[in-house]
Amino acid sequence: MYALVDCNNFFASCERVFRPDLNGKPVVVLSNNDGCVVARSNEAKALGIPMGAPAFKYAELFEQYKVHVFSANFTLYGDMSQRVMNLLAEYTDDFEMYSIDEAFLKFEGFKSEDLQAHCEEIQRKVTKWTGIPISIGVANTKSLSKVGNKIAKKFPDRTKSVYLIDTEEKRLKALKWLKVEDVWGIGRRLSKRLHAINIRTAYDFTQLDDEWLQKKMSIVSVHLKQELLGKESFRMIRETAKKSIATTRTFEKNYTEFNQVKERVVTFAVSCAAKLRSQNSCCNAMMIFLRTNFHREDHQQYNNSIVVKLPFATNSSIELAQFAEAGLKKIFKEGYKYKKAGVVVLDFTPQDEVEQHLFENSNPKHVAAMQALDKINASLGKNNVKLASQDPKKTWKMKQEKLSPRYTTNIDEIITIRV
């Protein structure tokens, strides 16, 4: 049986752990640079605040209903996530962290009543030890455990935040209750296509023909249907090295000069290189993109990207910075106000399996140089040593006007208790 554990309104819950006075009050968390709403408490959802809502458009509503607004505190959220995951991993050796606030656990040899009690114990312990409320859905496939989780979250009092789909009757009832757009892996775009042929629920989806699903949607949709029918198709995924690494940022202001954008793109390439080295990988290609602010209708709009095929595999910050700059030159246009750019490294090769070419290879001297750079930055602090093409005085600082303290990771911001 699979258990899908999901932290309820995770970012908002992290803020409430250290601010219990916010319990029962509307809370929202904003994205990078305080742009859009990326997390909402149930009270904020009830006010009609949608996910992705631009903060400036909802400023009056926030003030009117006394909504507590926070900048995204990823340092805090990451640490709280790790605390939750460490507790969950104690209950099974078959564990998959699916996202920052979700994990799959696989259990063998339990009777239904024993597994119900076991999961209730997990729910109580995680909530008590971390302060983060969780919901658990259990079923014999991963997709059905997602359905069970939605029921547990929707009806916490009746389910004790744990719901097992362990009979055919429960499976059918759950699928007929769940809207098709809420099925894991379908979402809004595909649900519109399904609504057009009168498919409204997860149960309706399971009645579709496999051949139609594969032709009109994808083979993954066929596997999803089998999962909802109770036939396992998606197995546990073991942690592996990432297949792509990205560093993208929204600028704190509009950039119009090439050198301004270049410095940022070079910095992003250096960040990707460090991440490659941390997993002992080299990349054979990279993508560079840049775009203007599409929210500003009064500005001319432009966005473009380019994939650069590298002549050799590398994880050298120096070489990747050079390739990134060359790619940027091909897509940068004068006369635009740029708001975002990014670098994505692709097509990985294990560091110890890089093939040597006849005419052009990565500079072998860079290996020792990068090792020294990583060692210095690890001991003195991230990004203390930079390339000459990076601005030595510039550190990436997002607009975070409503940032809460890093209670669990910074001794200077530890919670203060008055007695």
Coordinates of C-alpha atoms in Angstrom, one line a residue, residues 44-246:
A44 CA -7.3 33.2 2.6
K45 CA -8.8 30.8 0.0
A46 CA -12.3 31.5 1.5
L47 CA -11.8 35.2 0.7
G48 CA -11.4 34.3 -3.0
I49 CA -7.7 34.9 -3.3
P50 CA -6.5 32.7 -6.2
M51 CA -3.2 31.0 -6.5
G52 CA -0.9 33.1 -8.6
A53 CA -2.7 36.3 -7.8
P54 CA -0.5 39.4 -8.5
A55 CA 0.1 41.0 -5.1
F56 CA -0.3 44.6 -6.3
K57 CA -3.8 43.8 -7.7
Y58 CA -5.0 42.3 -4.3
A59 CA -3.4 44.9 -2.0
E60 CA -6.7 46.5 -1.2
L61 CA -8.3 43.2 -0.4
F62 CA -5.3 42.2 1.8
E63 CA -5.8 45.4 3.8
Q64 CA -9.6 45.2 3.9
Y65 CA -9.7 41.7 5.3
K66 CA -6.5 42.0 7.4
V67 CA -4.7 39.3 5.4
H68 CA -1.2 38.6 6.9
V69 CA 1.2 38.7 4.0
F70 CA 4.7 37.2 4.0
S71 CA 7.6 37.1 1.6
A72 CA 8.7 33.6 0.7
N73 CA 11.2 32.4 3.3
F74 CA 12.7 29.5 1.5
T75 CA 15.5 29.0 4.1
L76 CA 12.9 28.4 6.8
Y77 CA 10.6 26.3 4.6
G78 CA 13.5 24.1 3.4
D79 CA 14.6 23.4 7.0
M80 CA 11.0 22.6 8.2
S81 CA 10.5 20.3 5.2
Q82 CA 13.7 18.4 6.1
R83 CA 12.4 18.0 9.7
V84 CA 9.1 16.5 8.4
M85 CA 10.8 14.2 5.9
N86 CA 13.3 12.9 8.5
L87 CA 10.4 11.9 10.7
L88 CA 8.5 10.2 7.8
A89 CA 11.6 8.3 6.7
E90 CA 11.7 6.6 10.2
Y91 CA 8.5 4.7 9.4
T92 CA 9.6 2.9 6.2
D93 CA 12.7 2.1 4.2
D94 CA 10.6 2.6 1.0
F95 CA 10.4 6.4 0.9
E96 CA 10.2 8.9 -1.9
M97 CA 10.3 12.7 -1.3
Y98 CA 8.0 13.9 -4.1
S99 CA 8.2 17.7 -3.4
I100 CA 9.1 20.1 -0.6
D101 CA 5.8 19.3 1.2
E102 CA 4.9 15.8 -0.1
A103 CA 6.2 12.3 0.2
F104 CA 5.2 8.7 -0.8
L105 CA 5.7 5.9 1.8
K106 CA 5.2 2.3 0.9
F107 CA 4.0 -0.2 3.5
E108 CA 4.0 -4.0 3.2
G109 CA 2.2 -6.6 5.4
F110 CA -0.3 -4.4 7.2
K111 CA -4.0 -5.2 7.7
S112 CA -6.3 -2.2 6.9
E113 CA -7.1 -1.5 10.5
D114 CA -3.5 -1.7 11.6
L115 CA -2.4 0.6 8.7
Q116 CA -5.1 3.1 9.7
A117 CA -3.8 3.2 13.2
H118 CA -0.2 3.4 12.0
C119 CA -0.9 6.4 9.8
E120 CA -2.9 8.1 12.5
E121 CA 0.2 7.8 14.7
I122 CA 2.4 9.3 11.9
Q123 CA -0.1 12.1 11.5
R124 CA -0.1 12.9 15.3
K125 CA 3.7 12.6 15.7
V126 CA 4.6 14.8 12.7
T127 CA 2.1 17.5 13.7
K128 CA 3.2 17.5 17.3
W129 CA 6.9 17.3 16.7
T130 CA 7.1 19.9 13.9
G131 CA 3.9 21.9 14.3
I132 CA 3.1 21.3 10.6
P133 CA -0.3 19.7 10.1
I134 CA -0.3 16.8 7.6
S135 CA -2.9 14.7 5.7
I136 CA -2.4 11.1 4.6
G137 CA -4.1 9.2 1.8
V138 CA -3.5 5.4 1.5
A139 CA -4.3 3.1 -1.4
N140 CA -2.7 0.3 -3.5
T141 CA -1.5 2.8 -6.1
K142 CA 0.2 6.1 -6.0
S143 CA -2.6 7.9 -7.9
L144 CA -5.3 6.5 -5.7
S145 CA -3.3 7.5 -2.6
K146 CA -3.4 11.1 -4.0
V147 CA -7.2 10.8 -4.2
G148 CA -7.3 9.5 -0.6
N149 CA -5.2 12.4 0.5
K150 CA -7.6 14.9 -1.0
I151 CA -10.4 13.3 1.0
A152 CA -8.4 13.3 4.2
K153 CA -7.6 17.0 3.7
K154 CA -11.2 17.9 2.8
F155 CA -12.8 16.1 5.7
P156 CA -10.2 16.2 8.6
D157 CA -12.7 15.8 11.4
R158 CA -14.4 12.7 9.9
T159 CA -11.2 11.1 8.7
K160 CA -8.7 12.2 11.5
S161 CA -6.7 13.5 8.5
V162 CA -6.1 9.9 7.3
Y163 CA -8.1 8.1 4.6
L164 CA -7.7 4.6 3.3
I165 CA -9.1 3.5 0.0
D166 CA -9.0 -0.2 0.8
T167 CA -12.2 -1.5 -0.8
E168 CA -13.8 -1.3 -4.2
E169 CA -16.7 0.5 -2.8
K170 CA -14.5 3.3 -1.4
R171 CA -12.5 3.5 -4.7
L172 CA -15.7 4.0 -6.8
K173 CA -17.1 6.5 -4.3
A174 CA -13.9 8.5 -4.2
L175 CA -13.6 8.6 -8.0
K176 CA -17.2 9.8 -8.5
W177 CA -16.6 12.5 -5.9
L178 CA -13.3 13.9 -7.3
K179 CA -13.5 16.4 -10.2
V180 CA -11.4 15.4 -13.2
E181 CA -9.4 18.6 -13.0
D182 CA -8.2 17.7 -9.5
V183 CA -6.8 14.3 -10.7
W184 CA -3.0 14.1 -10.3
G185 CA -1.4 14.8 -13.6
I186 CA -4.4 16.2 -15.5
G187 CA -4.8 19.9 -14.4
R188 CA -6.6 22.7 -16.1
R189 CA -5.4 22.4 -19.7
L190 CA -6.3 18.7 -20.2
S191 CA -9.4 19.0 -18.1
K192 CA -10.8 21.6 -20.6
R193 CA -10.4 19.0 -23.3
L194 CA -12.1 16.4 -21.1
H195 CA -15.0 18.7 -20.2
A196 CA -15.6 19.2 -23.9
I197 CA -16.6 15.5 -24.2
N198 CA -18.5 15.6 -20.9
I199 CA -15.9 14.0 -18.7
R200 CA -16.5 15.6 -15.3
T201 CA -15.1 13.2 -12.6
A202 CA -12.2 10.9 -12.1
Y203 CA -14.7 8.0 -12.5
D204 CA -15.7 9.3 -15.9
F205 CA -12.0 9.4 -16.9
T206 CA -11.6 5.7 -16.1
Q207 CA -14.4 4.9 -18.5
L208 CA -12.4 6.3 -21.5
D209 CA -10.9 3.9 -24.1
D210 CA -7.2 3.3 -23.8
E211 CA -6.7 3.8 -27.5
W212 CA -8.4 7.2 -27.4
L213 CA -6.4 8.3 -24.4
Q214 CA -3.1 7.4 -26.0
K215 CA -4.0 9.1 -29.3
K216 CA -5.7 12.2 -27.9
M217 CA -3.6 12.7 -24.7
S218 CA -0.6 10.5 -24.0
I219 CA 0.6 7.1 -22.9
V220 CA 1.0 8.6 -19.4
S221 CA -2.8 9.1 -19.4
V222 CA -3.3 5.4 -20.0
H223 CA -1.1 4.6 -17.1
L224 CA -3.0 7.1 -15.0
K225 CA -6.3 5.4 -15.8
Q226 CA -4.8 2.0 -14.8
E227 CA -3.7 3.5 -11.5
L228 CA -7.2 4.9 -10.8
L229 CA -8.6 1.5 -11.6
G230 CA -6.3 0.1 -8.8
K231 CA -3.6 -1.4 -11.1
E232 CA -0.1 -0.2 -10.2
S233 CA 1.7 1.6 -13.0
F234 CA 3.8 4.3 -11.2
R235 CA 6.4 2.8 -8.9
M236 CA 8.5 4.4 -6.2
I237 CA 11.3 6.6 -7.6
R238 CA 14.7 6.4 -6.0
E239 CA 16.7 9.6 -5.6
T240 CA 19.0 10.1 -8.7
A241 CA 21.2 12.9 -10.0
K242 CA 19.2 15.7 -11.6
K243 CA 18.9 15.6 -15.4
S244 CA 18.8 19.3 -15.8
I245 CA 19.8 22.2 -13.5
A246 CA 18.4 25.7 -13.8

